[in-house]
PDB file of C-alpha atoms in Angstrom:
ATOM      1  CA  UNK A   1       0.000   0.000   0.000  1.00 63.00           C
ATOM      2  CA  UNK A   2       1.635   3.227  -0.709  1.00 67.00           C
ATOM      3  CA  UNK A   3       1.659   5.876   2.102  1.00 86.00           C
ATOM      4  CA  UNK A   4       2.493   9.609   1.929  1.00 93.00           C
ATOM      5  CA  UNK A   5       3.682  10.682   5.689  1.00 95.00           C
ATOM      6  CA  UNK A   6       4.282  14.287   5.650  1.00 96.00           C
ATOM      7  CA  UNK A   7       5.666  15.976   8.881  1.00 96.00           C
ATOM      8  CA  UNK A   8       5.050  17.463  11.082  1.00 97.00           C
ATOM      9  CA  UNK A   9       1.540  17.391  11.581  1.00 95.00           C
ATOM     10  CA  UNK A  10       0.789  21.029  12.915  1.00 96.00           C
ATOM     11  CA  UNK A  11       3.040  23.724  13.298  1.00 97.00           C
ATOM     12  CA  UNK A  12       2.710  27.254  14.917  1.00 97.00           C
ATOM     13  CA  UNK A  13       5.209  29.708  13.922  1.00 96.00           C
ATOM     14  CA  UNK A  14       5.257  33.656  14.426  1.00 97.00           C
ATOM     15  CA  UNK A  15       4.763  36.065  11.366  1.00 97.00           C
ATOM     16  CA  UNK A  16       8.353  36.609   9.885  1.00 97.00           C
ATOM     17  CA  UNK A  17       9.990  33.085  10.556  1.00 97.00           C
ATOM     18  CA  UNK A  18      11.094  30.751   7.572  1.00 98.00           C
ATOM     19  CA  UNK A  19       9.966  27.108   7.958  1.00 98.00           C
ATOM     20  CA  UNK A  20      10.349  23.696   6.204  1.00 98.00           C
ATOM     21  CA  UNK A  21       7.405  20.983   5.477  1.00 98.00           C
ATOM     22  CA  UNK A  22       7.911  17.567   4.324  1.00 98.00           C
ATOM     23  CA  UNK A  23       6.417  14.980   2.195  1.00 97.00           C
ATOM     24  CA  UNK A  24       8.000  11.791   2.244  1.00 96.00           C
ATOM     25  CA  UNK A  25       7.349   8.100   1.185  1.00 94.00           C
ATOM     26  CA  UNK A  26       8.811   4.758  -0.123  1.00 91.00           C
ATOM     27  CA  UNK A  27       7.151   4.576  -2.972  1.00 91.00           C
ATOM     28  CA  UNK A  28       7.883   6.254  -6.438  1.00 92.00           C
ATOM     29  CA  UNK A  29       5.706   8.957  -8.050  1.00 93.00           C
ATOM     30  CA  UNK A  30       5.286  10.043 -11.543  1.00 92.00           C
ATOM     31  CA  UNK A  31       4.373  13.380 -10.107  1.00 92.00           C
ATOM     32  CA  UNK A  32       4.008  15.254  -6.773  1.00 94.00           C
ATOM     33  CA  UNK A  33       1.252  18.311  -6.144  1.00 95.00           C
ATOM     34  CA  UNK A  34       0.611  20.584  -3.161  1.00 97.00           C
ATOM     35  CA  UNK A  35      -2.187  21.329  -2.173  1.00 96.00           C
ATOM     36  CA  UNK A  36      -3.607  24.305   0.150  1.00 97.00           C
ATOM     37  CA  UNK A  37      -6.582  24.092   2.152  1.00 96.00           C
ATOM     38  CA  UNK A  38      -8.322  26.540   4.127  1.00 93.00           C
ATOM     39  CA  UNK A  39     -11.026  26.945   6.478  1.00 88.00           C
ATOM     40  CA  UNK A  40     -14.529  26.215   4.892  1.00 86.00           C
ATOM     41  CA  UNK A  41     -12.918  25.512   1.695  1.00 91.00           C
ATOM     42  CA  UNK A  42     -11.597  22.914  -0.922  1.00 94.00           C
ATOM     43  CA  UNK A  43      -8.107  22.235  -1.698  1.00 95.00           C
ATOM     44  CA  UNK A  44      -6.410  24.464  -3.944  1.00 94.00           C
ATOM     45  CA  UNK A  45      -3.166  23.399  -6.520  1.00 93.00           C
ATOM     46  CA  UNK A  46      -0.110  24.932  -5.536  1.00 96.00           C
ATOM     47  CA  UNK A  47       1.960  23.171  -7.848  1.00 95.00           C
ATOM     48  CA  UNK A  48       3.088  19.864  -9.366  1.00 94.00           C
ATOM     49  CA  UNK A  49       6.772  19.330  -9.512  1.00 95.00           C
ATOM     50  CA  UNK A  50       7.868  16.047 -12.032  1.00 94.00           C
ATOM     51  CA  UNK A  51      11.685  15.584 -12.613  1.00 93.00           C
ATOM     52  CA  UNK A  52      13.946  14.142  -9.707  1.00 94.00           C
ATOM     53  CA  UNK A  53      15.267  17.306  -7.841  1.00 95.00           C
ATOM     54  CA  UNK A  54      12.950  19.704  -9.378  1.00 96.00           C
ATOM     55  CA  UNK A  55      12.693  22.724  -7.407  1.00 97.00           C
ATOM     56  CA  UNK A  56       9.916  25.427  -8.122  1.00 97.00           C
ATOM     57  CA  UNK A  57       9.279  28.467  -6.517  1.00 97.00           C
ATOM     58  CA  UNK A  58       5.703  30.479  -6.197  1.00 95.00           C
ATOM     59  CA  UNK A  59       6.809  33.720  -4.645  1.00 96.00           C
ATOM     60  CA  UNK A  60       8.253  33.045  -0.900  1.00 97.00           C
ATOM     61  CA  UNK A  61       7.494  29.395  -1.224  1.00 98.00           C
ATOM     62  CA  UNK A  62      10.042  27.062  -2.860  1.00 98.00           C
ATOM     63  CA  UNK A  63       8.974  23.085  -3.824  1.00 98.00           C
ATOM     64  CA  UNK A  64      11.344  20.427  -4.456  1.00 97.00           C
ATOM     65  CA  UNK A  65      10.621  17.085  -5.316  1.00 96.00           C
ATOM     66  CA  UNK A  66      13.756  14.322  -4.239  1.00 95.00           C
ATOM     67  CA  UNK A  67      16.088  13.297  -6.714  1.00 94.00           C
ATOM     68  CA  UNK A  68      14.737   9.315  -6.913  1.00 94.00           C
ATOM     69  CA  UNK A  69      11.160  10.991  -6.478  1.00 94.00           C
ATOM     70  CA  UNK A  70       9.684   9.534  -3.175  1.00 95.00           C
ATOM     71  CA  UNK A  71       9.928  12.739  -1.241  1.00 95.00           C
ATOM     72  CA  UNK A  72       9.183  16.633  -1.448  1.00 97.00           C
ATOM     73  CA  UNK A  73       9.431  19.807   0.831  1.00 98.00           C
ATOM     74  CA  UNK A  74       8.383  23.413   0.834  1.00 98.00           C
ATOM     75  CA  UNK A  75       9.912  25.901   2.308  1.00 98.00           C
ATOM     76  CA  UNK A  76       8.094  29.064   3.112  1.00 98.00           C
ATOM     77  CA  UNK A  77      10.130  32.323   3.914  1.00 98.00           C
ATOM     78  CA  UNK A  78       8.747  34.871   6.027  1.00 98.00           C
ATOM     79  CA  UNK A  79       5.713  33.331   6.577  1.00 97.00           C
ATOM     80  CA  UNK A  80       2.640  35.740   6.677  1.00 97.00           C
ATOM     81  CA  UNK A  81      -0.945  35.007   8.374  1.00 95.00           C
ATOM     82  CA  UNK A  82      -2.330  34.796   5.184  1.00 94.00           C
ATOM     83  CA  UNK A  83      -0.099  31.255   4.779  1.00 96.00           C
ATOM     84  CA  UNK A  84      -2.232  29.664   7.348  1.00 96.00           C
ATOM     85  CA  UNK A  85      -3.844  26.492   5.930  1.00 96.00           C
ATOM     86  CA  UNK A  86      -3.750  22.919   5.536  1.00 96.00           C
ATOM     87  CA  UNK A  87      -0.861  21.669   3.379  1.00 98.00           C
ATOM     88  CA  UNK A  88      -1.490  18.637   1.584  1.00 97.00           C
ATOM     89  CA  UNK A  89       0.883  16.331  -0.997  1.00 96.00           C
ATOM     90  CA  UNK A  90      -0.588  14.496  -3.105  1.00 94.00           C
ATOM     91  CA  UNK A  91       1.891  11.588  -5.041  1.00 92.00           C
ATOM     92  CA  UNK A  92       0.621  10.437  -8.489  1.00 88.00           C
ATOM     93  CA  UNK A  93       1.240   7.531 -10.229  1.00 83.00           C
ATOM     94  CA  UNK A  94      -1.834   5.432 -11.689  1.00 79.00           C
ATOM     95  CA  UNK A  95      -3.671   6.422  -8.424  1.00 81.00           C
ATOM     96  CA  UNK A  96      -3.465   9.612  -7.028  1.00 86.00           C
ATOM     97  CA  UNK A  97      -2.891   9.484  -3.338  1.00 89.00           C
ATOM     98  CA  UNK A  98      -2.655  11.892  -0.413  1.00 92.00           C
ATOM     99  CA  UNK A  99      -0.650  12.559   2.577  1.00 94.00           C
ATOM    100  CA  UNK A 100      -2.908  13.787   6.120  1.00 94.00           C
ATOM    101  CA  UNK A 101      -1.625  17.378   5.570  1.00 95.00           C
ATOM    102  CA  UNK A 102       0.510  19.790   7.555  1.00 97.00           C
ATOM    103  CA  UNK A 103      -1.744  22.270   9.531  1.00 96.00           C
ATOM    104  CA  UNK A 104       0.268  25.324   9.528  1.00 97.00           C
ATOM    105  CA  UNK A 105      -0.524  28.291  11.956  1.00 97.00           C
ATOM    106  CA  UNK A 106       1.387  31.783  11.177  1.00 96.00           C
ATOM    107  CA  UNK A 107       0.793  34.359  14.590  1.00 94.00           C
ATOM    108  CA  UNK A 108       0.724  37.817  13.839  1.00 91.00           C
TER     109      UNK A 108
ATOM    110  CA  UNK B   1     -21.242  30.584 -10.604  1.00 57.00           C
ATOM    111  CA  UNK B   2     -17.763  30.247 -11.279  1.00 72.00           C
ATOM    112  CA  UNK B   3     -15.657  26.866 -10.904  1.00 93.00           C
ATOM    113  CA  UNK B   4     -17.142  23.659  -8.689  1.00 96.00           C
ATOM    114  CA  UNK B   5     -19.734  23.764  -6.587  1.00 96.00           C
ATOM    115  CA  UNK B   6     -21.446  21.776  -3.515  1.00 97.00           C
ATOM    116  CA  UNK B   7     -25.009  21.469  -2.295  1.00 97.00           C
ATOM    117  CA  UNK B   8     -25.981  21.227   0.467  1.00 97.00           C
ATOM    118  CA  UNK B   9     -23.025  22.721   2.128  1.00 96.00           C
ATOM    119  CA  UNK B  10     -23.808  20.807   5.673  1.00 97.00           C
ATOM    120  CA  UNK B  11     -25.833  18.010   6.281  1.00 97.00           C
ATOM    121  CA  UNK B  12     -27.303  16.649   9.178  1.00 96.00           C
ATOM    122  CA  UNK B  13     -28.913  12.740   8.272  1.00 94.00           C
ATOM    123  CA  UNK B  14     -30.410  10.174  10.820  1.00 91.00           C
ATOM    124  CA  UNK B  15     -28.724   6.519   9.842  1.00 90.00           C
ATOM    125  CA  UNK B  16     -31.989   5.486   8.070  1.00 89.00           C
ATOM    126  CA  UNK B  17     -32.469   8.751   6.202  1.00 89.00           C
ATOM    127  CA  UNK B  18     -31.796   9.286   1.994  1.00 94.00           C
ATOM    128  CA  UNK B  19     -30.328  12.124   1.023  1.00 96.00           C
ATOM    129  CA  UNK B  20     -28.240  13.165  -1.740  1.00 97.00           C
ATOM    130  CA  UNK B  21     -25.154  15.594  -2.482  1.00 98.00           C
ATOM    131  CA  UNK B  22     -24.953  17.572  -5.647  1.00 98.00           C
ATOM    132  CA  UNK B  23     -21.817  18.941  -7.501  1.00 98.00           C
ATOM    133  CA  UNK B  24     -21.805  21.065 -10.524  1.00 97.00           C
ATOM    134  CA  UNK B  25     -18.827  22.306 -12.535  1.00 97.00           C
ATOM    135  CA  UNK B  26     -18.704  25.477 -14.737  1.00 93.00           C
ATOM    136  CA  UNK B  27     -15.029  24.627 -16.638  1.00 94.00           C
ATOM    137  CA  UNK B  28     -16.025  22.697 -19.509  1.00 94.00           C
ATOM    138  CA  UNK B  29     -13.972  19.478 -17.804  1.00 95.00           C
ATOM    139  CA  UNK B  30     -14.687  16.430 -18.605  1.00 94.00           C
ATOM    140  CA  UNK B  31     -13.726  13.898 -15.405  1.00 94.00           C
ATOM    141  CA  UNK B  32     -15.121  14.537 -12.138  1.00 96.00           C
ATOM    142  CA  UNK B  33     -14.281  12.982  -8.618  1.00 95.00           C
ATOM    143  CA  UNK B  34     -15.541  12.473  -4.968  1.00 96.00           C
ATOM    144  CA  UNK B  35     -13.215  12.231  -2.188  1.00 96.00           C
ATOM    145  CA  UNK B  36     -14.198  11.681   1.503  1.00 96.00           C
ATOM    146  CA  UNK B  37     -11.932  14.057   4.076  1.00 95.00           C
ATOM    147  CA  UNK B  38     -12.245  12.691   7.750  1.00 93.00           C
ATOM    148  CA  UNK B  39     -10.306  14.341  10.767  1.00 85.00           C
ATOM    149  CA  UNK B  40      -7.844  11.787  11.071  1.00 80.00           C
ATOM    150  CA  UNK B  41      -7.539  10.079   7.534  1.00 88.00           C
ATOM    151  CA  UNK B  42      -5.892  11.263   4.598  1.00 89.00           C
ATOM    152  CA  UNK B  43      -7.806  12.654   1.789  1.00 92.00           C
ATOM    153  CA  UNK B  44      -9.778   9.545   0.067  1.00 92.00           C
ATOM    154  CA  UNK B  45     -11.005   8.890  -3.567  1.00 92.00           C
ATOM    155  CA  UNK B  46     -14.326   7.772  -3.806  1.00 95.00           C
ATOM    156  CA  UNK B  47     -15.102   7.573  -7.426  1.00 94.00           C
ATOM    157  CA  UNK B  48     -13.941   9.180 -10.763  1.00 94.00           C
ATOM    158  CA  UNK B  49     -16.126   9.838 -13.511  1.00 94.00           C
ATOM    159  CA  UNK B  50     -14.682  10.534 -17.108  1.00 91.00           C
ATOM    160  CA  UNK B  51     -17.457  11.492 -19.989  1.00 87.00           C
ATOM    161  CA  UNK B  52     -20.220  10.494 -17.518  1.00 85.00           C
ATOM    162  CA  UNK B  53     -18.790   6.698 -16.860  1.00 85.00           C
ATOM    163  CA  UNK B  54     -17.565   5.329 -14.137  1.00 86.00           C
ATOM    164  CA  UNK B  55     -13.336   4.652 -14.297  1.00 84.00           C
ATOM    165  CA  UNK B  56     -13.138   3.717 -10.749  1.00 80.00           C
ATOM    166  CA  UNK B  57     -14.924   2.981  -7.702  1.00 78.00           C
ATOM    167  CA  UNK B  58     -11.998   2.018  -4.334  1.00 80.00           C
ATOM    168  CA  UNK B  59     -14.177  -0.241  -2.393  1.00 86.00           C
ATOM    169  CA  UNK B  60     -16.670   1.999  -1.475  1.00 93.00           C
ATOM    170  CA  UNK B  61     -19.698   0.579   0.234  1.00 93.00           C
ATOM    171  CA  UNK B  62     -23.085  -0.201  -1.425  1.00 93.00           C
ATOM    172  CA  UNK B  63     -25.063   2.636   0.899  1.00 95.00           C
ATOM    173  CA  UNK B  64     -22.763   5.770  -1.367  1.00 96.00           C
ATOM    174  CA  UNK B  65     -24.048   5.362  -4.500  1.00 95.00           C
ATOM    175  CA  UNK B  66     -22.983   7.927  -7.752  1.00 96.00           C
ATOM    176  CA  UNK B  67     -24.667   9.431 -10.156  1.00 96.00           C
ATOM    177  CA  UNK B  68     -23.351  11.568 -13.428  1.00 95.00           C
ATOM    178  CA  UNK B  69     -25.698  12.635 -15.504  1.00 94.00           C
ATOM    179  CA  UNK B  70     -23.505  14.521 -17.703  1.00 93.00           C
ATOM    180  CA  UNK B  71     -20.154  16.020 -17.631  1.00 91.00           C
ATOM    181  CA  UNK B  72     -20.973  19.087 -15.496  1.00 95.00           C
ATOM    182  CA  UNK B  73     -23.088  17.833 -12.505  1.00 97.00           C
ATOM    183  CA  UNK B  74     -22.094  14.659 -10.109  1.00 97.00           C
ATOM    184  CA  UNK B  75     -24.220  13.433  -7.505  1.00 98.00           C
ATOM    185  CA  UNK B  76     -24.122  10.900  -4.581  1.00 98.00           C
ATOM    186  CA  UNK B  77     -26.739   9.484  -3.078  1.00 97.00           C
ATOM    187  CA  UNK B  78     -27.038   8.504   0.443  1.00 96.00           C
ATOM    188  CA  UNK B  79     -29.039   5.956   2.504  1.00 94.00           C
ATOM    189  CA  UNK B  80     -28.436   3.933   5.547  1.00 94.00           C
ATOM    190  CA  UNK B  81     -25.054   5.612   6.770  1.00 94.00           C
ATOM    191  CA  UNK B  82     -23.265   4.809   9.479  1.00 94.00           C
ATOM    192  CA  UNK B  83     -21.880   7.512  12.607  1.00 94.00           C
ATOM    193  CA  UNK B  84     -18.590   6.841  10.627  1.00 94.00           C
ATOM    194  CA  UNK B  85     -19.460   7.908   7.223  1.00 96.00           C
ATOM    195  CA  UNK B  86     -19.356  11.825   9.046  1.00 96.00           C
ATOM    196  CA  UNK B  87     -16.675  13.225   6.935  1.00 96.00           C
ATOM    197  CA  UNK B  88     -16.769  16.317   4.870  1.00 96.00           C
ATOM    198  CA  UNK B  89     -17.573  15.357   1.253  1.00 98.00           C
ATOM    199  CA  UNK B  90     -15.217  16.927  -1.353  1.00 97.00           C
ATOM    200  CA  UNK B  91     -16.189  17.056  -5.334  1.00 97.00           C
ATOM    201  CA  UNK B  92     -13.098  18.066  -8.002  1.00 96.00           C
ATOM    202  CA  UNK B  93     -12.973  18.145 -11.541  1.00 95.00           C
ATOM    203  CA  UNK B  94     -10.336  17.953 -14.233  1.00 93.00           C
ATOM    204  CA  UNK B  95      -9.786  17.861 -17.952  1.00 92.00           C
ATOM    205  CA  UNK B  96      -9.285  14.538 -18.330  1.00 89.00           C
ATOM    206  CA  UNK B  97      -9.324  11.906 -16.053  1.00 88.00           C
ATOM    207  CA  UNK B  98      -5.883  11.580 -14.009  1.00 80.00           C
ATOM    208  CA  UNK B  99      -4.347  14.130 -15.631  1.00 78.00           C
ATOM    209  CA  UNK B 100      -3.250  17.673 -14.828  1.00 78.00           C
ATOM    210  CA  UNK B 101      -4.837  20.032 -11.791  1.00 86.00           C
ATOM    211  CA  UNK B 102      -8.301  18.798  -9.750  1.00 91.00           C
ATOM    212  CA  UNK B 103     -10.304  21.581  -8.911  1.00 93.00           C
ATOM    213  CA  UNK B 104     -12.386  21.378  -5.795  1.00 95.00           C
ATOM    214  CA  UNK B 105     -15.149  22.736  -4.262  1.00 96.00           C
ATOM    215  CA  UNK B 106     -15.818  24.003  -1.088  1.00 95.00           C
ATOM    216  CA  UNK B 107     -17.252  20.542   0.236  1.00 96.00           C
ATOM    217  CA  UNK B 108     -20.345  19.864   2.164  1.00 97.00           C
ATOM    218  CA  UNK B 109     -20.188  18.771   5.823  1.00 96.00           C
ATOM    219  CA  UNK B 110     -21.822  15.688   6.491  1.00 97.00           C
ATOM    220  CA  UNK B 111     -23.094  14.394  10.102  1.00 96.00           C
ATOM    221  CA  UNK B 112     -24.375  11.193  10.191  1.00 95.00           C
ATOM    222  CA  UNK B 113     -26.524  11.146  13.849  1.00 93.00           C
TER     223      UNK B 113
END
């Protein structure tokens, strides 16, 4: 059965500070998305990253997918309020399957 | 109305109630999905629709039971659900089926009493 575990589970970090999600798993993936969730809301595509070591950037976050493809991080800099939200991977292959999220808190 | 939507957007059913949830897209895609979201689970998919047939169905049980009557609207009908079916009930759509961005909507919150 593949598994996505993505750590840590919740984090609560003050307006300003940099932090560092992960995505990890033993399986392979064609392809790896992000997902962000908030409140009230369905998940929204943040991007999908498909080459081994592929890193991406959308403005202050920055995605990279591991070079044999079983594991991903984003990094957000000077995280704002406004980056609160449920993080979610999501590895794709013939299935698509996802991890339990990251539930990310940013104090003003 | 822009993108997917969900009706009802909570639900409150008694286990021997029928009710149904409704999901309409307004992009011109032609695959559509339900996934189950409960507290401590990861995100799960239900079904996938492509061109209004059924491409897969994970082991879902008999009482969740779909419905596409054409590309843009998705239903799923409920009856006889168990405490443990509570779950907020995600629809997405996409171009084609397993490829390229899901868009979701907003969900509807279902409490099974």
């Amino acid at each position: 059965t593949q598994l996505l575990e993505q750590s840590p589970q919740f984090l609560s970090i003050q307006e300003g500070e940099n932090l560092t999600v992960y995505c990890n798993s033993s399986s392979v993936f064609s392809s790896l998305q992000w997902y962000r969730q908030e409140p009230g809301e369905g998940p929204v595509l943040l991007v999908t990253v498909v080459t081994g070591g592929e890193v991406k950037k959308l403005k202050r976050l920055t995605f990279q997918f591991g070079d044999a493809r079983k594991d991903s991080s984003l990094h957000i800099t000077a995280a704002q309020p406004g980056d609160t939200g449920l993080y979610l991977c999501a590895g794709r292959d013939d299935k698509i399957i996802f991890g339990k999220g990251t539930r990310l808190h940013i104090l003003p | 109305e822009t993108g997917v939507t969900q009706t009802p957007r909570h639900l409150v059913m008694g286990m021997t109630n029928k009710k149904s949830l409704k999901c309409e897209q307004h992009l011109g895609h032609n695959a559509m999905y339900w996934y189950k979201q409960s507290a401590k689970k990861p995100l799960e998919l239900m079904f996938v629709y492509s061109l209004e047939e059924r491409v897969e169905n994970n082991s879902v049980p008999s009482r969740f039971s779909p419905e596409c009557p054409n590309s843009s609207h998705l239903f799923l009908h409920l009856h006889t659900l168990q405490p443990e079916d509570s779950a907020l009930y995600l629809c997405a759509s996409s171009l084609l089926a397993g490829v390229g961005e899901q868009y979701f909507g907003p969900g509807t919150r279902l409490t099974v009493t």
